Amino acid sequence: MKILITSDWNTDAINGVVTSINNLMYGLRARGHEVKLLALSSDHQTRITDDGWEVASLPADFVYPEARVRVGLMNKIYDKVIEWRPDIVHSQCEFSTFLMAHHIAHECDIPIVHTYHTVYEDYTHYIGFKKLKFNKNGERVLHKKVATKAVAEFSKTISRFCEAIIAPTDKVKELLLSYNSKCPVFVVPSGIALEKFRQKLSIEERSALRKEYGINDDEKLALFLGRVAKEKNINEIIKYISDDTDGTKLLVVGDGPELDNLKKLTKELNVTDRVSFAGMAEPSIVWKYYCAGDFFTSASTSETQGLTYIEALSSGLPLLCRKDPCLDDVVDEGVNGCLFTNEEEFKTGLNTILKLINSKDYDREKIAMSANKFSRECFASSLEEIYLETIQTYKNNRENINRAESIKQIASKIKEVLALELPLKGSSIIGDEEDETE
């Protein structure tokens, strides 16, 4: 098969969507498929890459931090993609590149499969909806009911133009069904390169990395690794650690808009000696931080799957995480981790984890094996089956599929349900493909 993947993030970005895409491309190519990626560039240049094409873009922090929007004309890129003649399009993002995916699918008369990576209800604090209310300080705040309704309508609109949607977990599938999704939804956990996180640090290297952040060999280290953002609830973990009397330390690896606030919080709680911030780690050495930790912790409920959870398990780290449906098929309570919903349960779980890792029977290899079902090989194999089924279903039902609705009409609908305030004149999250001329 010729498979086109579209994404608002290129492979230079560091996030879960990009990790999922990279592992999918690897797995599909290993199975003999021809795969190309059409993504937004990280600058204002359009270029051909080893993986496919990158389209000029600009920062769009008014949507959410580090987001980007397409700018410039697309006709030449469209011509090249259409000339390549993909058999199916797999969209990974709902904004700029989704409309590009729809345009290509329409021109090539092929189906769209879309992966729903993001639970947008957990990210509305970033988005500037027009329908806002004011708090007692005169600050604009988003009305939760308005946000939830807009997200539901937005997601349902996206599903109208897909032949299938991929949900990383049952949690996401149930959410999409509650939005009244208009196409079949398949649950396929994103795969990771398990072998990358099963590398070993020598005793000396592990000790040196820990000492870099003030952690002695005999101290227990909780690790958080990921985007340092409000929806990750890292402040909750810091507060719990500050109340812990066992002396457990916390290392936060990553960067993001909440970093300064969290550093300030550690000073307020007088735990700067117990909470350290490593900043962004290069992807090639992330595995070393997992090796340096004793267990992984997170209080996030915004994950659609939580690839860092799988990475941590694959490294042999037990999990101490806030209970969430995305972990239903991941955590075996008391065996490879513990779940909590409040501080008391966090402390109970921490005691269980500490007993586990102090036990003479503690085996990181056994914990690592619990991540085997999340390999990128299993990931690619599952999606291959869905692609073949979707292509056949599309061919059988082609006469009943209405692709006549214009790109402009879809764009108008998405803008309407999002009610976004778009400050960039001449560029947009959506784009108006039919107006483009060379």
Tab-separated table of N, CA and C in Angstrom, residues 24-33 377 380:
chain	number	residue	atom	x	y	z
A	24	LEU	N	4.788	4.416	13.899
A	24	LEU	CA	3.889	3.861	12.889
A	24	LEU	C	4.585	3.769	11.537
A	25	MET	N	5.280	4.838	11.142
A	25	MET	CA	5.985	4.807	9.856
A	25	MET	C	7.023	3.690	9.840
A	26	TYR	N	7.747	3.540	10.928
A	26	TYR	CA	8.754	2.475	11.014
A	26	TYR	C	8.097	1.104	10.854
A	27	GLY	N	7.018	0.884	11.607
A	27	GLY	CA	6.356	-0.413	11.565
A	27	GLY	C	5.758	-0.736	10.219
A	28	LEU	N	5.134	0.257	9.581
A	28	LEU	CA	4.521	0.033	8.265
A	28	LEU	C	5.574	-0.219	7.200
A	29	ARG	N	6.668	0.531	7.240
A	29	ARG	CA	7.737	0.324	6.262
A	29	ARG	C	8.377	-1.046	6.441
A	30	ALA	N	8.491	-1.479	7.688
A	30	ALA	CA	9.047	-2.806	7.951
A	30	ALA	C	8.149	-3.895	7.381
A	31	ARG	N	6.875	-3.602	7.205
A	31	ARG	CA	5.929	-4.562	6.639
A	31	ARG	C	5.805	-4.421	5.125
A	32	GLY	N	6.673	-3.569	4.540
A	32	GLY	CA	6.745	-3.475	3.089
A	32	GLY	C	5.903	-2.400	2.445
A	33	HIS	N	5.304	-1.522	3.238
A	33	HIS	CA	4.452	-0.473	2.683
A	33	HIS	C	5.260	0.792	2.372
A	377	GLU	N	5.607	-2.962	16.355
A	377	GLU	CA	5.272	-4.007	15.396
A	377	GLU	C	3.791	-4.390	15.503
A	380	ALA	N	1.650	-1.403	14.051
A	380	ALA	CA	1.581	-1.347	12.596
A	380	ALA	C	0.724	-2.477	12.039
